[in-house]
PDB file of C-alpha atoms in Angstrom:
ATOM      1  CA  UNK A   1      -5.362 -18.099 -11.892  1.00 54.00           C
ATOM      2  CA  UNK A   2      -7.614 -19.068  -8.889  1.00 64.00           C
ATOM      3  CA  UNK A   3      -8.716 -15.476  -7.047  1.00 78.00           C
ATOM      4  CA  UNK A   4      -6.851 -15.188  -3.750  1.00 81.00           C
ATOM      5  CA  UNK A   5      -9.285 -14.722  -0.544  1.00 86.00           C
ATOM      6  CA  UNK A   6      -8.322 -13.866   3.166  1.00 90.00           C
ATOM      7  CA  UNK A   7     -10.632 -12.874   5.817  1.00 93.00           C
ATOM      8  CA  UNK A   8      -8.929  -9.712   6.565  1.00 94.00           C
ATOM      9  CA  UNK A   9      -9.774  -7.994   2.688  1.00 98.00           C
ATOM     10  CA  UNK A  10     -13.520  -8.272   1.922  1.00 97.00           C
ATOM     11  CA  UNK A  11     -15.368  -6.326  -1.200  1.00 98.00           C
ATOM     12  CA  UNK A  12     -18.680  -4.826  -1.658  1.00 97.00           C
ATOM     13  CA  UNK A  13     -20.200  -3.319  -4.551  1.00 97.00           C
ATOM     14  CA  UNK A  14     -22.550  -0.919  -4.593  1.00 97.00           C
ATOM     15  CA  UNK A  15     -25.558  -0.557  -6.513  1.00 96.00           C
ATOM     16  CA  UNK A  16     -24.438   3.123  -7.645  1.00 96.00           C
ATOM     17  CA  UNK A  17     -21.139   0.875  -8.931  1.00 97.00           C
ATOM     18  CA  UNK A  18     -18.699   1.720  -6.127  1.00 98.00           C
ATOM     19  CA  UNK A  19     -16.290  -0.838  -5.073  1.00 98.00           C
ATOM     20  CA  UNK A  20     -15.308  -0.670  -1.440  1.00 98.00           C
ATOM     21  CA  UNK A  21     -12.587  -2.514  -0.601  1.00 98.00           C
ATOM     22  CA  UNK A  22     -11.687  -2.804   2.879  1.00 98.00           C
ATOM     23  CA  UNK A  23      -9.035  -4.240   5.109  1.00 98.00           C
ATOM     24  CA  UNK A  24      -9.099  -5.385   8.571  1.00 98.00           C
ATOM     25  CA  UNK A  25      -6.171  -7.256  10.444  1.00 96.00           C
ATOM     26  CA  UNK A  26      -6.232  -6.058  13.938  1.00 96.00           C
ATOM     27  CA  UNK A  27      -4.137  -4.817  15.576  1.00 95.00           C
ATOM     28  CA  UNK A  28      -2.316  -2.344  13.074  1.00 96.00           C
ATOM     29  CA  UNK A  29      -3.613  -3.745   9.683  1.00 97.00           C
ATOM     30  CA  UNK A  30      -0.184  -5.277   8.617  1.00 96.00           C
ATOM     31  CA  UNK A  31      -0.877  -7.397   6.295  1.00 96.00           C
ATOM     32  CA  UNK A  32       0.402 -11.315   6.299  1.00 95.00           C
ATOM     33  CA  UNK A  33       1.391 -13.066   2.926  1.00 95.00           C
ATOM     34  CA  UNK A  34      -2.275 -14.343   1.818  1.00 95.00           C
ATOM     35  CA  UNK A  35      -3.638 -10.592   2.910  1.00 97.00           C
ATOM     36  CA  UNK A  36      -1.494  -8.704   0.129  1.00 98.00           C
ATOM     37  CA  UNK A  37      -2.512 -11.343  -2.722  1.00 97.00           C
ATOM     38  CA  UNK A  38      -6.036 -11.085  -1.766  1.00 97.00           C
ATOM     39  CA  UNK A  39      -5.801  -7.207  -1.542  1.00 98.00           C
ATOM     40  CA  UNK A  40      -4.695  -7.819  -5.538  1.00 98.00           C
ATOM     41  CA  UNK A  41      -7.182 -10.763  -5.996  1.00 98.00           C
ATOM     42  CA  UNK A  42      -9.805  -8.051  -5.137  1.00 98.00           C
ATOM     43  CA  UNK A  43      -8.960  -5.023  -6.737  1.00 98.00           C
ATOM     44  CA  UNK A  44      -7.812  -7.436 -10.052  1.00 98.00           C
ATOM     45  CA  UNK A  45     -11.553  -8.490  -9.743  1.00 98.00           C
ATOM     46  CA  UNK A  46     -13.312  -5.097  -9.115  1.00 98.00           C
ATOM     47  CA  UNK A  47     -11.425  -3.605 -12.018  1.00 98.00           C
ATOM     48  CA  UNK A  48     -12.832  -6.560 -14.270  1.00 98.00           C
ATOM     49  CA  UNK A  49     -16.261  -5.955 -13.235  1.00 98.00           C
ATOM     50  CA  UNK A  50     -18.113  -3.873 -16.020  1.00 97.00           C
ATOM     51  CA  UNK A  51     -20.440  -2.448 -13.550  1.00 97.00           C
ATOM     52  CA  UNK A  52     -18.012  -1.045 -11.033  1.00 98.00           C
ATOM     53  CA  UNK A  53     -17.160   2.024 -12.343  1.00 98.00           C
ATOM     54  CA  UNK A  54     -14.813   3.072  -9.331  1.00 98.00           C
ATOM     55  CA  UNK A  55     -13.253   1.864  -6.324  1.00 98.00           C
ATOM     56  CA  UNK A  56     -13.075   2.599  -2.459  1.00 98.00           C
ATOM     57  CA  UNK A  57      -9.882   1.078  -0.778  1.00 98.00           C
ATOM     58  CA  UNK A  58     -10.004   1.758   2.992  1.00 98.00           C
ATOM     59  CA  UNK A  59      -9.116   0.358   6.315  1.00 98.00           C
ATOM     60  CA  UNK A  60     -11.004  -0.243  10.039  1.00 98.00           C
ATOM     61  CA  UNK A  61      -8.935   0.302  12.958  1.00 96.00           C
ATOM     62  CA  UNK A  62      -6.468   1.976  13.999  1.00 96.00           C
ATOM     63  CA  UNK A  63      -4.671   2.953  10.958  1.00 98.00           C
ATOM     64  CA  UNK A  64      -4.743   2.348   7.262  1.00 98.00           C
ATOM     65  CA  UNK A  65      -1.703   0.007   6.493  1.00 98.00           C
ATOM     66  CA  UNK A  66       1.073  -1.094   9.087  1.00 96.00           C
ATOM     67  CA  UNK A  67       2.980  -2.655   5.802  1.00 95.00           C
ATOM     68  CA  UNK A  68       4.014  -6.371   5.766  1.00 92.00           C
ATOM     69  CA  UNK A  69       3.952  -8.787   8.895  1.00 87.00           C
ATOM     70  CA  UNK A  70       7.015  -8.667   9.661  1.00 83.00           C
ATOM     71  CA  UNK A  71       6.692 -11.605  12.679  1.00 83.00           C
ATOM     72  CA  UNK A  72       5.363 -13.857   9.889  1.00 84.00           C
ATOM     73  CA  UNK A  73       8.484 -13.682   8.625  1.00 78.00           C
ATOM     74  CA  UNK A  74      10.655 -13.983  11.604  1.00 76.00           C
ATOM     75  CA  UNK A  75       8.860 -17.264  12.149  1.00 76.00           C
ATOM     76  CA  UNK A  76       9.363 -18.525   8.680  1.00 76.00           C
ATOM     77  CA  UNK A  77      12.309 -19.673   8.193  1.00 73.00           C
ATOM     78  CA  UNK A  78      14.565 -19.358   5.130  1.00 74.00           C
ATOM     79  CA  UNK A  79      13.115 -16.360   2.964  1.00 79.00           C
ATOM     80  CA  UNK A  80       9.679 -18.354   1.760  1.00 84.00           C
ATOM     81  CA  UNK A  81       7.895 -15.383   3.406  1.00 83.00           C
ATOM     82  CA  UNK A  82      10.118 -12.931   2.443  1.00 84.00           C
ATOM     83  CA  UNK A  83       9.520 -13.628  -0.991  1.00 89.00           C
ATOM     84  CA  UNK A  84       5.901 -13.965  -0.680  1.00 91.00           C
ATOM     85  CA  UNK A  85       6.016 -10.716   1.249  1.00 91.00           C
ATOM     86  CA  UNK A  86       7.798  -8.710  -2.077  1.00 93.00           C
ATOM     87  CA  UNK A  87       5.550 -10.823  -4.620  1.00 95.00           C
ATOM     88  CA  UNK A  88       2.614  -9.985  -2.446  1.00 97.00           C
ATOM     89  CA  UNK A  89       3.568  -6.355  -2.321  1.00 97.00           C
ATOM     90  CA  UNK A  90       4.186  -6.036  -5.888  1.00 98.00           C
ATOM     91  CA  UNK A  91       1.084  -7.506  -7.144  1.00 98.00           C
ATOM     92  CA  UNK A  92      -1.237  -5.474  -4.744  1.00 98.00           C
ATOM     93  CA  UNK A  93       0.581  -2.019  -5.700  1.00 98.00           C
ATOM     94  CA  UNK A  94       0.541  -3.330  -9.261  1.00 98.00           C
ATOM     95  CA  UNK A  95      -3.272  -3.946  -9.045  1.00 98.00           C
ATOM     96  CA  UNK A  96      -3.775  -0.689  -7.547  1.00 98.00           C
ATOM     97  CA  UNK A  97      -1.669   1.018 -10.638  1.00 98.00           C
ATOM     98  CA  UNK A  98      -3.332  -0.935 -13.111  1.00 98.00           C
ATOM     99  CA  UNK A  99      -6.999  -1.000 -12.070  1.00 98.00           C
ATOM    100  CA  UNK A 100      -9.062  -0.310 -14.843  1.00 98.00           C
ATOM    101  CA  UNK A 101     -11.007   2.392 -12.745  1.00 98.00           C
ATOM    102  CA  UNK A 102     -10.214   4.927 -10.561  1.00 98.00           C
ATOM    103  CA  UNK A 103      -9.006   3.985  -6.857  1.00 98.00           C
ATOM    104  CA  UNK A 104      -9.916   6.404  -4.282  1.00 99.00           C
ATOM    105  CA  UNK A 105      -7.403   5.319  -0.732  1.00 98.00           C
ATOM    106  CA  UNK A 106      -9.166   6.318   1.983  1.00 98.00           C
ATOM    107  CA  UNK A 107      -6.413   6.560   4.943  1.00 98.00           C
ATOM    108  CA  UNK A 108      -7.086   6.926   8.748  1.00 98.00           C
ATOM    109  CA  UNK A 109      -4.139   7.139  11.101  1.00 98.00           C
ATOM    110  CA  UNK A 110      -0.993   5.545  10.065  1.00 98.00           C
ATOM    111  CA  UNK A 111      -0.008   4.810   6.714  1.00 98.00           C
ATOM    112  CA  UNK A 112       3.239   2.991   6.639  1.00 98.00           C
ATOM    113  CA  UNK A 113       5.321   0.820   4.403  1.00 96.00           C
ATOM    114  CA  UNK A 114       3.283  -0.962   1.809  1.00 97.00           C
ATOM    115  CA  UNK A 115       0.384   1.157   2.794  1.00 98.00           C
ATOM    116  CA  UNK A 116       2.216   3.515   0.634  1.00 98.00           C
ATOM    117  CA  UNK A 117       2.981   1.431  -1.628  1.00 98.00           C
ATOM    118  CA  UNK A 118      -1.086   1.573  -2.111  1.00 98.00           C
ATOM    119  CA  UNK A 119      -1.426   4.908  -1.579  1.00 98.00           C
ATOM    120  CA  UNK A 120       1.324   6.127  -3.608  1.00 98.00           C
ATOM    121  CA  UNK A 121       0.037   4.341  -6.907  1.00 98.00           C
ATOM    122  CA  UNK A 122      -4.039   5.519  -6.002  1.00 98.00           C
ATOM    123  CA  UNK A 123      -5.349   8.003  -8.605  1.00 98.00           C
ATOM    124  CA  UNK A 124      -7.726  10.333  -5.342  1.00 98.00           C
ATOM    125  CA  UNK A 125      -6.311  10.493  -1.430  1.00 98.00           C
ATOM    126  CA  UNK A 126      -8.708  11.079   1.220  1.00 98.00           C
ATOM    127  CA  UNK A 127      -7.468  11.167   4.652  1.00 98.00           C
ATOM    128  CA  UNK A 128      -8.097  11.665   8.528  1.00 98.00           C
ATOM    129  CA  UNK A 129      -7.163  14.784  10.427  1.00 98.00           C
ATOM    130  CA  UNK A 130      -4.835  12.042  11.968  1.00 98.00           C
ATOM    131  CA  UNK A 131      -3.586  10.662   9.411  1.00 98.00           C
ATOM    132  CA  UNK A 132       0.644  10.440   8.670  1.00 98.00           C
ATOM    133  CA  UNK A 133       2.483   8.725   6.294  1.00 98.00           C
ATOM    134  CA  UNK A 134       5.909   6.947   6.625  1.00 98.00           C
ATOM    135  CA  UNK A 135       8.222   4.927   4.916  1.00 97.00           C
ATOM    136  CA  UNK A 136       9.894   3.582   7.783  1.00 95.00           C
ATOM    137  CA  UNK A 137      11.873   0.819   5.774  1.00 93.00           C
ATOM    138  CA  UNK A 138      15.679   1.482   6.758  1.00 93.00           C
ATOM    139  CA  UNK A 139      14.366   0.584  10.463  1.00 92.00           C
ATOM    140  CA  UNK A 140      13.587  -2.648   9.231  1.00 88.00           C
ATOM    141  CA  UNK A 141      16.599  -3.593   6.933  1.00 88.00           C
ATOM    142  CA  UNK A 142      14.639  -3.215   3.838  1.00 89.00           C
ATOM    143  CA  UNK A 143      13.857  -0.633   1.058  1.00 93.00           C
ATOM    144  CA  UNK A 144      11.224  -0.012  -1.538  1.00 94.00           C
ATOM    145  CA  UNK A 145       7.897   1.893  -1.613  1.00 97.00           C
ATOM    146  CA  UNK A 146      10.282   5.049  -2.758  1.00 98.00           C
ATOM    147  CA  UNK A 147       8.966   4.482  -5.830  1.00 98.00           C
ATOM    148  CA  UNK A 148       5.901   5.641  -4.716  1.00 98.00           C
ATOM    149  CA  UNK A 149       6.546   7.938  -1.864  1.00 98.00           C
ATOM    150  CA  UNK A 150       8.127  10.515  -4.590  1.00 98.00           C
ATOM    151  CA  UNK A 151       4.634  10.190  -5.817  1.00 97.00           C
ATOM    152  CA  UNK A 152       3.020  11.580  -2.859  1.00 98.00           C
ATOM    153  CA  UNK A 153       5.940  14.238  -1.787  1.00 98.00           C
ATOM    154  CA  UNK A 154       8.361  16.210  -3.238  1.00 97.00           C
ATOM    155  CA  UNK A 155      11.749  14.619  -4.269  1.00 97.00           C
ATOM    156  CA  UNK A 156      14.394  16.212  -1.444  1.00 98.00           C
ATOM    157  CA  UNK A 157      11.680  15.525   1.272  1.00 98.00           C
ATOM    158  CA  UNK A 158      10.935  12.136  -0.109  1.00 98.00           C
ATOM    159  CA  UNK A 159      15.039  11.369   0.655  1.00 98.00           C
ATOM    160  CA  UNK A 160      14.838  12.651   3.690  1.00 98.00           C
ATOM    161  CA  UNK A 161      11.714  10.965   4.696  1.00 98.00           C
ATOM    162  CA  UNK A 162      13.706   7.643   3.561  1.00 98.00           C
ATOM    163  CA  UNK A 163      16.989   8.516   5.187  1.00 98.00           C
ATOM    164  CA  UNK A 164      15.504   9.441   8.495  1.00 97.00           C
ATOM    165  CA  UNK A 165      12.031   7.295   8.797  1.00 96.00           C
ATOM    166  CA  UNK A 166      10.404  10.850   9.422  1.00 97.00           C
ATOM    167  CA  UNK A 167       6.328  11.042   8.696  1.00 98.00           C
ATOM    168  CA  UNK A 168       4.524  13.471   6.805  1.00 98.00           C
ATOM    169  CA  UNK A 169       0.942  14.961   8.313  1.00 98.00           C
ATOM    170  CA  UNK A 170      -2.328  15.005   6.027  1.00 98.00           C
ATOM    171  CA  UNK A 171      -1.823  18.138   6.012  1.00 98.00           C
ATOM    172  CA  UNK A 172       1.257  18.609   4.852  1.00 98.00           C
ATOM    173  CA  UNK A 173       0.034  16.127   1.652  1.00 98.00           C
ATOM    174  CA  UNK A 174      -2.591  18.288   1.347  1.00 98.00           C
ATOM    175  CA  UNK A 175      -0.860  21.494   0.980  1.00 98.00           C
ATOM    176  CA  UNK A 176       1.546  19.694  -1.631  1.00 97.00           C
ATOM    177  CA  UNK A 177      -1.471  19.176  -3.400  1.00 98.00           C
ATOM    178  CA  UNK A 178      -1.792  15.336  -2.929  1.00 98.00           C
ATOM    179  CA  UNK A 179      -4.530  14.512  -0.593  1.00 98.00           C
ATOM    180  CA  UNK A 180      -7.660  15.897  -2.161  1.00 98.00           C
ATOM    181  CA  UNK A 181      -9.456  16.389   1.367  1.00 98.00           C
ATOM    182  CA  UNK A 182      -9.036  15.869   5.139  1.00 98.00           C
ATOM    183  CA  UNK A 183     -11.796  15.501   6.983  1.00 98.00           C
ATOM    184  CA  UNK A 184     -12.462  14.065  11.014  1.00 98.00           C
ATOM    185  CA  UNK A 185     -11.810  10.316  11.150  1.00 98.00           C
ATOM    186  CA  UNK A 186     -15.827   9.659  11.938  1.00 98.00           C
ATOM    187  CA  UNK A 187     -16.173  11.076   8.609  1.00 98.00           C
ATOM    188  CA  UNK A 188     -13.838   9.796   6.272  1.00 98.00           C
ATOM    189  CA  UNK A 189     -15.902   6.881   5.071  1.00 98.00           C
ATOM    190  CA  UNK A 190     -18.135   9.350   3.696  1.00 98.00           C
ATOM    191  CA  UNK A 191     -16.006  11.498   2.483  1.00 98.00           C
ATOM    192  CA  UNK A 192     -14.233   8.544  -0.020  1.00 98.00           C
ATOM    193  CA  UNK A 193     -17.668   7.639  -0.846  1.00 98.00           C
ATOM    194  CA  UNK A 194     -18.994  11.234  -2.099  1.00 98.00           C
ATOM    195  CA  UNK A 195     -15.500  11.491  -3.900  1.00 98.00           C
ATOM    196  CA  UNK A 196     -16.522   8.331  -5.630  1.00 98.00           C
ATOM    197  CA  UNK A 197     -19.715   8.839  -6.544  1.00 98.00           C
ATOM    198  CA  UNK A 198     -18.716  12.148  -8.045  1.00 98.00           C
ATOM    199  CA  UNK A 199     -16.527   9.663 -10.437  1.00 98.00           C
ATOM    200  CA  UNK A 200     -19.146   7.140 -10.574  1.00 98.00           C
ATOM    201  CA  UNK A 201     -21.812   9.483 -12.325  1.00 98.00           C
ATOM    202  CA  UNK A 202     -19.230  10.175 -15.099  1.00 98.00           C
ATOM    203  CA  UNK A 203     -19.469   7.532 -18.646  1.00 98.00           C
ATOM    204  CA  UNK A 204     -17.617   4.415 -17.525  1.00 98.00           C
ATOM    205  CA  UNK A 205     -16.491   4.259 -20.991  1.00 98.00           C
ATOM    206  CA  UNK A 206     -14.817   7.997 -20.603  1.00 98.00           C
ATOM    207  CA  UNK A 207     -13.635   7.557 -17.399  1.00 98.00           C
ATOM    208  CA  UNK A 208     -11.941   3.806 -17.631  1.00 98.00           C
ATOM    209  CA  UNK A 209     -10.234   5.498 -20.928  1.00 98.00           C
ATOM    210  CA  UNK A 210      -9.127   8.369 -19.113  1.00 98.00           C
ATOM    211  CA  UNK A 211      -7.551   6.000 -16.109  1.00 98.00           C
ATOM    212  CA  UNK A 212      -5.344   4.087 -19.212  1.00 98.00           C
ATOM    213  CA  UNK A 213      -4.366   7.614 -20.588  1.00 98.00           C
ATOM    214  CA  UNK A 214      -3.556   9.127 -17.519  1.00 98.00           C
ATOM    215  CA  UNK A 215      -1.296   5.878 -17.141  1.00 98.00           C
ATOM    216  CA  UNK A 216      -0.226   6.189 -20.153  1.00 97.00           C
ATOM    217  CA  UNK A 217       1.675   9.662 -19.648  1.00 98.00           C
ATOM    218  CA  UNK A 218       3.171   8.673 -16.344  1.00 96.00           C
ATOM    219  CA  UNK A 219       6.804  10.094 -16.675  1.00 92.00           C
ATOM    220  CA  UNK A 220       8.616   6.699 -15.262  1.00 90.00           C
ATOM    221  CA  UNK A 221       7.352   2.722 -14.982  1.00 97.00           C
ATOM    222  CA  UNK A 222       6.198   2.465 -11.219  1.00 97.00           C
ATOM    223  CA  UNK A 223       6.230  -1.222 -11.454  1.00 97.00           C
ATOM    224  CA  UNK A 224       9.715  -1.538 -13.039  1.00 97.00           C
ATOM    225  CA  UNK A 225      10.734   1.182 -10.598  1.00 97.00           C
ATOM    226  CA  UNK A 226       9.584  -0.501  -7.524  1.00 97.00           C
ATOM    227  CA  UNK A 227      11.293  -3.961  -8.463  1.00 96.00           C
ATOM    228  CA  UNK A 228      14.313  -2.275  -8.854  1.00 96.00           C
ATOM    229  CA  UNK A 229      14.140  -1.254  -5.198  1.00 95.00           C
ATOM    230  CA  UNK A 230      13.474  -4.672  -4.039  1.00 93.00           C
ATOM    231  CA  UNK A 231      16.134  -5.750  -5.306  1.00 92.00           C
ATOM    232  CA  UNK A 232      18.403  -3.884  -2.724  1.00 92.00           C
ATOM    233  CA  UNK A 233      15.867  -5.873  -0.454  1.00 87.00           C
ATOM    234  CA  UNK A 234      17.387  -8.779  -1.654  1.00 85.00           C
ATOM    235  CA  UNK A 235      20.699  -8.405  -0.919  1.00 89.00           C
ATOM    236  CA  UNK A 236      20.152  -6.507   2.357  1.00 90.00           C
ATOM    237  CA  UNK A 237      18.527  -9.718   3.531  1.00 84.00           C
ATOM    238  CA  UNK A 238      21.860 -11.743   2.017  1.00 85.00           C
ATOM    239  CA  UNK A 239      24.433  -9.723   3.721  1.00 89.00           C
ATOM    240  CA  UNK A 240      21.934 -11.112   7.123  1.00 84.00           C
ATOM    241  CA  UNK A 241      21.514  -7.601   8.116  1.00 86.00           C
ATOM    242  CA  UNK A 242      17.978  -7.383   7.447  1.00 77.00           C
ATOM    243  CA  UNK A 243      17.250 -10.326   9.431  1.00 77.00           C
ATOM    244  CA  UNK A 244      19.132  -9.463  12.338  1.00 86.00           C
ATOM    245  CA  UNK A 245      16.997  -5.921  12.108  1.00 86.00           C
ATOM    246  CA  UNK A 246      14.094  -7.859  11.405  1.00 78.00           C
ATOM    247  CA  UNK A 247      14.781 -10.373  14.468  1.00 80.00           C
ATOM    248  CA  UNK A 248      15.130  -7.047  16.647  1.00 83.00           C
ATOM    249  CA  UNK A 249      12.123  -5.317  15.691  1.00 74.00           C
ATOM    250  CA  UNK A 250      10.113  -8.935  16.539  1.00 70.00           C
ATOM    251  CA  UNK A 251      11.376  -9.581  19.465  1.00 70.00           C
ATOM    252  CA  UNK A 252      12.658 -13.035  17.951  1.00 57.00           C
ATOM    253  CA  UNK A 253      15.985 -14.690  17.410  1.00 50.00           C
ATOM    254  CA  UNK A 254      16.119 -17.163  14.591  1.00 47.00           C
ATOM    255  CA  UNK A 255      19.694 -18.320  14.453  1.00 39.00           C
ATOM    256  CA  UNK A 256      18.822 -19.198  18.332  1.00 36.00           C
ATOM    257  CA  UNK A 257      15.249 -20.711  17.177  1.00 36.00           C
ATOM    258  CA  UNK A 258      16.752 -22.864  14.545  1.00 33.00           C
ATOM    259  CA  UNK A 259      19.278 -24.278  16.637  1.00 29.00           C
ATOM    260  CA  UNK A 260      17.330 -25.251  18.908  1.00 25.00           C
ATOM    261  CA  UNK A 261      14.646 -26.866  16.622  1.00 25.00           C
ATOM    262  CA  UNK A 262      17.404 -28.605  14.298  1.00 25.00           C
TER     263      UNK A 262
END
């Protein structure tokens, strides 16, 4: 399979054998189509380099991960983008999962949607003294990324955080014992990076065995889990619900756009 590429996800490896991964799609780092399969085509080909023994997976801006572009797919019509958004989604949360080496998420401000989707299935979170998390989907029409929100908070909270689109501080992560460190946002680069090159110094035999058996013992399928959710997706966007959600969030009206054009 020919590597995906897309300006805003670019990779450098580091002599010490740190991967850092980072994404940048002003303005809020949502990610089109072609930006989730290169976020996979990128971590698929860090984790298939023998000499990165870790990976960095941050963001510049204002905040980690806005989710999908959702006005990519309000101007696409029929569900081509939809469908590229869930495959897109899937294979980047799947490539975090199944990395070979550790991923340590690095999140500043807002991480929302997919961006838990990544953060959810990282093995180390570092994070801003700003930074929230959110799974606003229901405001959107859609579902998924539950899956990996339960990963991050407890189970009653991660319902309610579903339910109600509520966010959830660093801090509050970090006192559930998820985010391994917050630091100031000037910082946080660094911070990922010392994490990492804790990990890096380790065999990269040991530690790439220890990423499969830690996978191995996961108590449910994350990837079977998470398709199950799209599903509901699916029909959401049947019923026309999710579109007329979608077209409201936009500020677009495609029943009124493809009249016009047809």
């Amino acid at each position: 399979m020919t590597p995906t590429t897309h300006p805003s996800v670019t990779t450098t490896i580091h002599t010490d054998g740190i991967a850092e991964i980072v994404v940048d799609n002003p303005p809020v780092n949502a990610l089109p189509v072609a930006g989730w399969f290169a976020l996979a085509s990128a971590l698929d080909a860090a984790g298939a380099d023998e000499s990165v023994r870790v990976v960095v997976l941050r963001a510049e801006g204002r905040g980690f991960n806005a989710g999908v572009d959702i006005k990519e797919m309000q101007h696409t019509d029929g569900f081509t983008a939809l469908l590229g958004a869930n495959r897109g989604c899937y294979a980047a949360f799947k490539a975090v999962y199944e990395c070979p080496v550790p991923v340590v998420t690095a999140v500043n401000g807002f991480c929302l949607g997919g961006g838990i989707g990544l953060v959810g299935n990282s093995d180390v979170i570092v994070a801003s003294d700003d930074a929230t998390f959110g799974l606003p989907e229901v405001d959107r029409g859609a579902l998924g990324a539950a899956t990996h929100l339960s990963r991050i908070v407890p189970q009653h909270r991660m319902r309610a955080m579903v339910y109600t689109s509520a966010t959830a501080t660093a801090q509050e992560l970090h006192a559930y014992g998820t985010v391994h460190s917050i630091v100031p946002r000037e910082q946080l680069r660094e911070a990922a990076l010392a994490v990492a090159t804790q990990i890096a110094a380790k065999n990269p035999t040991v530690i790439r065995a220890a990423k499969a058996s830690l996978n191995g013992i996961d108590l449910w399928d994350v990837n079977r889990s998470y398709r199950f959710e799209q599903g509901f997706t699916f029909e959401l966007n049947l019923t026309g619900v999710a579109d007329r959600i979608r077209d409201e969030f936009a500020g677009t009206d495609k029943a009124a756009r493809s009249g016009s054009e047809g």
